[in-house]
Amino acid sequence: QVQLVESGGGLVQAGGALRLSCAASGRTFSDYAMGWFRQAPGKERECLAVISWSDGRTHYADSVKGRFTISRDNAKNTVYLQMNSLKPEDTAVYYCEAEPYDIRRPDYWGQGTQVTVSS
């Protein structure tokens, strides 16, 4: 059974930092890209950052470029999102996703972790 389990969310003051973790299990993900998304109340889900399991290439949304860093630990099958200089508008539920390069394969989502940034 494939599982993605996020952790590390919480309440932080503006200007602070958090590191989210996404522990993946149940299959190998070498043919997947891993992404972090967020969804704030009343807004659409937004893709923040993506990383390739195989070669570590990354891509960031403009809204978080320079503040957020995505990384992976292949040995631990875990993807991280380091979030610095947090702003109140970063408040959302954060999700990780495993996106297959072969669209015939399923994608997988975690249950989400709440991040709240106070002003």
PDB file of C-alpha atoms in Angstrom:
ATOM      1  CA  GLN A   1       0.000   0.000   0.000  1.00  0.00           C
ATOM      2  CA  VAL A   2       1.484   3.322  -1.098  1.00  0.00           C
ATOM      3  CA  GLN A   3       1.533   6.005   1.564  1.00  0.00           C
ATOM      4  CA  LEU A   4       2.740   9.587   1.667  1.00  0.00           C
ATOM      5  CA  VAL A   5       2.782  10.995   5.190  1.00  0.00           C
ATOM      6  CA  GLU A   6       3.463  14.672   5.754  1.00  0.00           C
ATOM      7  CA  SER A   7       4.687  16.117   9.017  1.00  0.00           C
ATOM      8  CA  GLY A   8       6.294  19.272  10.363  1.00  0.00           C
ATOM      9  CA  GLY A   9       3.450  21.745  10.068  1.00  0.00           C
ATOM     10  CA  GLY A  10       2.433  24.048  12.863  1.00  0.00           C
ATOM     11  CA  LEU A  11       2.090  27.629  14.017  1.00  0.00           C
ATOM     12  CA  VAL A  12       4.954  30.040  13.405  1.00  0.00           C
ATOM     13  CA  GLN A  13       5.383  33.804  13.503  1.00  0.00           C
ATOM     14  CA  ALA A  14       5.970  35.800  10.348  1.00  0.00           C
ATOM     15  CA  GLY A  15       9.630  35.695   9.401  1.00  0.00           C
ATOM     16  CA  GLY A  16      10.067  32.267  10.938  1.00  0.00           C
ATOM     17  CA  ALA A  17      10.868  28.923   9.368  1.00  0.00           C
ATOM     18  CA  LEU A  18       9.476  25.406   9.207  1.00  0.00           C
ATOM     19  CA  ARG A  19      10.635  22.204   7.579  1.00  0.00           C
ATOM     20  CA  LEU A  20       8.006  19.841   6.223  1.00  0.00           C
ATOM     21  CA  SER A  21       8.692  16.170   5.648  1.00  0.00           C
ATOM     22  CA  CYS A  22       6.958  13.706   3.364  1.00  0.00           C
ATOM     23  CA  ALA A  23       7.735  10.068   4.081  1.00  0.00           C
ATOM     24  CA  ALA A  24       6.940   7.821   1.131  1.00  0.00           C
ATOM     25  CA  SER A  25       6.431   4.077   1.352  1.00  0.00           C
ATOM     26  CA  GLY A  26       4.894   1.160  -0.490  1.00  0.00           C
ATOM     27  CA  ARG A  27       6.780   1.293  -3.798  1.00  0.00           C
ATOM     28  CA  THR A  28       9.869   2.714  -5.423  1.00  0.00           C
ATOM     29  CA  PHE A  29       9.581   6.270  -6.711  1.00  0.00           C
ATOM     30  CA  SER A  30      12.570   6.459  -9.051  1.00  0.00           C
ATOM     31  CA  ASP A  31      10.177   7.031 -11.956  1.00  0.00           C
ATOM     32  CA  TYR A  32       8.244   9.744 -10.140  1.00  0.00           C
ATOM     33  CA  ALA A  33       8.615  13.422  -9.452  1.00  0.00           C
ATOM     34  CA  MET A  34       7.695  14.597  -5.972  1.00  0.00           C
ATOM     35  CA  GLY A  35       5.898  17.854  -5.424  1.00  0.00           C
ATOM     36  CA  TRP A  36       4.762  20.090  -2.614  1.00  0.00           C
ATOM     37  CA  PHE A  37       1.428  21.847  -2.986  1.00  0.00           C
ATOM     38  CA  ARG A  38      -0.653  24.039  -0.742  1.00  0.00           C
ATOM     39  CA  GLN A  39      -4.274  25.047  -0.535  1.00  0.00           C
ATOM     40  CA  ALA A  40      -5.593  27.988   1.426  1.00  0.00           C
ATOM     41  CA  PRO A  41      -9.293  28.366   2.273  1.00  0.00           C
ATOM     42  CA  GLY A  42     -11.260  29.522  -0.749  1.00  0.00           C
ATOM     43  CA  LYS A  43      -8.266  29.189  -3.072  1.00  0.00           C
ATOM     44  CA  GLU A  44      -7.149  26.639  -5.611  1.00  0.00           C
ATOM     45  CA  ARG A  45      -4.405  24.154  -4.849  1.00  0.00           C
ATOM     46  CA  GLU A  46      -1.051  25.635  -5.826  1.00  0.00           C
ATOM     47  CA  CYS A  47       2.071  23.737  -6.867  1.00  0.00           C
ATOM     48  CA  LEU A  48       5.058  25.137  -4.989  1.00  0.00           C
ATOM     49  CA  ALA A  49       8.043  22.971  -5.797  1.00  0.00           C
ATOM     50  CA  VAL A  50       8.907  19.766  -7.610  1.00  0.00           C
ATOM     51  CA  ILE A  51      11.931  17.472  -7.414  1.00  0.00           C
ATOM     52  CA  SER A  52      12.956  14.445  -9.422  1.00  0.00           C
ATOM     53  CA  TRP A  53      13.730  11.372  -7.309  1.00  0.00           C
ATOM     54  CA  SER A  54      16.266  10.148  -9.853  1.00  0.00           C
ATOM     55  CA  ASP A  55      18.466  13.187 -10.478  1.00  0.00           C
ATOM     56  CA  GLY A  56      17.323  15.803  -7.970  1.00  0.00           C
ATOM     57  CA  ARG A  57      16.367  18.438 -10.502  1.00  0.00           C
ATOM     58  CA  THR A  58      14.060  21.028  -8.969  1.00  0.00           C
ATOM     59  CA  HIS A  59      11.493  23.572 -10.062  1.00  0.00           C
ATOM     60  CA  TYR A  60       9.838  26.299  -7.998  1.00  0.00           C
ATOM     61  CA  ALA A  61       6.814  28.518  -8.271  1.00  0.00           C
ATOM     62  CA  ASP A  62       7.662  32.215  -8.417  1.00  0.00           C
ATOM     63  CA  SER A  63       5.719  32.782  -5.203  1.00  0.00           C
ATOM     64  CA  VAL A  64       8.217  30.757  -3.149  1.00  0.00           C
ATOM     65  CA  LYS A  65      11.441  30.960  -5.167  1.00  0.00           C
ATOM     66  CA  GLY A  66      14.285  32.044  -2.926  1.00  0.00           C
ATOM     67  CA  ARG A  67      12.372  31.287   0.289  1.00  0.00           C
ATOM     68  CA  PHE A  68      11.479  27.595  -0.005  1.00  0.00           C
ATOM     69  CA  THR A  69      13.822  24.706  -0.803  1.00  0.00           C
ATOM     70  CA  ILE A  70      12.759  21.206  -1.803  1.00  0.00           C
ATOM     71  CA  SER A  71      15.141  18.319  -1.213  1.00  0.00           C
ATOM     72  CA  ARG A  72      15.101  14.533  -0.922  1.00  0.00           C
ATOM     73  CA  ASP A  73      16.813  11.796   1.005  1.00  0.00           C
ATOM     74  CA  ASN A  74      16.723   8.701  -1.155  1.00  0.00           C
ATOM     75  CA  ALA A  75      17.901   6.432   1.651  1.00  0.00           C
ATOM     76  CA  LYS A  76      14.993   7.529   3.846  1.00  0.00           C
ATOM     77  CA  ASN A  77      12.482   7.797   0.973  1.00  0.00           C
ATOM     78  CA  THR A  78      11.645  11.239   2.293  1.00  0.00           C
ATOM     79  CA  VAL A  79      11.133  14.598   0.617  1.00  0.00           C
ATOM     80  CA  TYR A  80      11.504  17.855   2.498  1.00  0.00           C
ATOM     81  CA  LEU A  81      10.314  21.409   2.092  1.00  0.00           C
ATOM     82  CA  GLN A  82      12.386  23.961   3.975  1.00  0.00           C
ATOM     83  CA  MET A  83      10.351  27.139   4.320  1.00  0.00           C
ATOM     84  CA  ASN A  84      12.087  30.336   5.382  1.00  0.00           C
ATOM     85  CA  SER A  85      10.938  33.942   5.764  1.00  0.00           C
ATOM     86  CA  LEU A  86       7.361  32.782   6.190  1.00  0.00           C
ATOM     87  CA  LYS A  87       4.539  35.224   5.592  1.00  0.00           C
ATOM     88  CA  PRO A  88       0.919  35.193   6.770  1.00  0.00           C
ATOM     89  CA  GLU A  89      -0.116  34.501   3.172  1.00  0.00           C
ATOM     90  CA  ASP A  90       1.786  31.205   3.357  1.00  0.00           C
ATOM     91  CA  THR A  91      -0.933  29.928   5.706  1.00  0.00           C
ATOM     92  CA  ALA A  92      -2.474  26.842   4.099  1.00  0.00           C
ATOM     93  CA  VAL A  93      -2.682  23.075   4.196  1.00  0.00           C
ATOM     94  CA  TYR A  94       0.466  21.682   2.599  1.00  0.00           C
ATOM     95  CA  TYR A  95       0.408  18.431   0.645  1.00  0.00           C
ATOM     96  CA  CYS A  96       3.013  16.277  -1.002  1.00  0.00           C
ATOM     97  CA  GLU A  97       2.342  14.399  -4.201  1.00  0.00           C
ATOM     98  CA  ALA A  98       4.076  11.669  -6.172  1.00  0.00           C
ATOM     99  CA  GLU A  99       3.592  12.371  -9.885  1.00  0.00           C
ATOM    100  CA  PRO A 100       4.495   9.598 -12.343  1.00  0.00           C
ATOM    101  CA  TYR A 101       6.434  10.387 -15.502  1.00  0.00           C
ATOM    102  CA  ASP A 102       4.223   7.767 -17.190  1.00  0.00           C
ATOM    103  CA  ILE A 103       0.716   9.237 -17.090  1.00  0.00           C
ATOM    104  CA  ARG A 104      -0.770   5.746 -17.218  1.00  0.00           C
ATOM    105  CA  ARG A 105       0.405   5.205 -13.674  1.00  0.00           C
ATOM    106  CA  PRO A 106      -1.436   6.598 -10.676  1.00  0.00           C
ATOM    107  CA  ASP A 107      -0.378   9.622  -8.698  1.00  0.00           C
ATOM    108  CA  TYR A 108      -0.407   9.647  -4.904  1.00  0.00           C
ATOM    109  CA  TRP A 109      -1.206  12.318  -2.336  1.00  0.00           C
ATOM    110  CA  GLY A 110      -0.560  12.718   1.350  1.00  0.00           C
ATOM    111  CA  GLN A 111      -3.195  13.763   3.857  1.00  0.00           C
ATOM    112  CA  GLY A 112      -1.804  17.270   4.302  1.00  0.00           C
ATOM    113  CA  THR A 113      -0.305  19.234   7.165  1.00  0.00           C
ATOM    114  CA  GLN A 114      -1.503  22.625   8.384  1.00  0.00           C
ATOM    115  CA  VAL A 115       0.875  25.575   8.346  1.00  0.00           C
ATOM    116  CA  THR A 116      -0.284  28.756  10.046  1.00  0.00           C
ATOM    117  CA  VAL A 117       1.806  31.921   9.970  1.00  0.00           C
ATOM    118  CA  SER A 118       0.807  34.647  12.408  1.00  0.00           C
ATOM    119  CA  SER A 119       1.503  38.316  11.815  1.00  0.00           C
TER     120      SER A 119
END
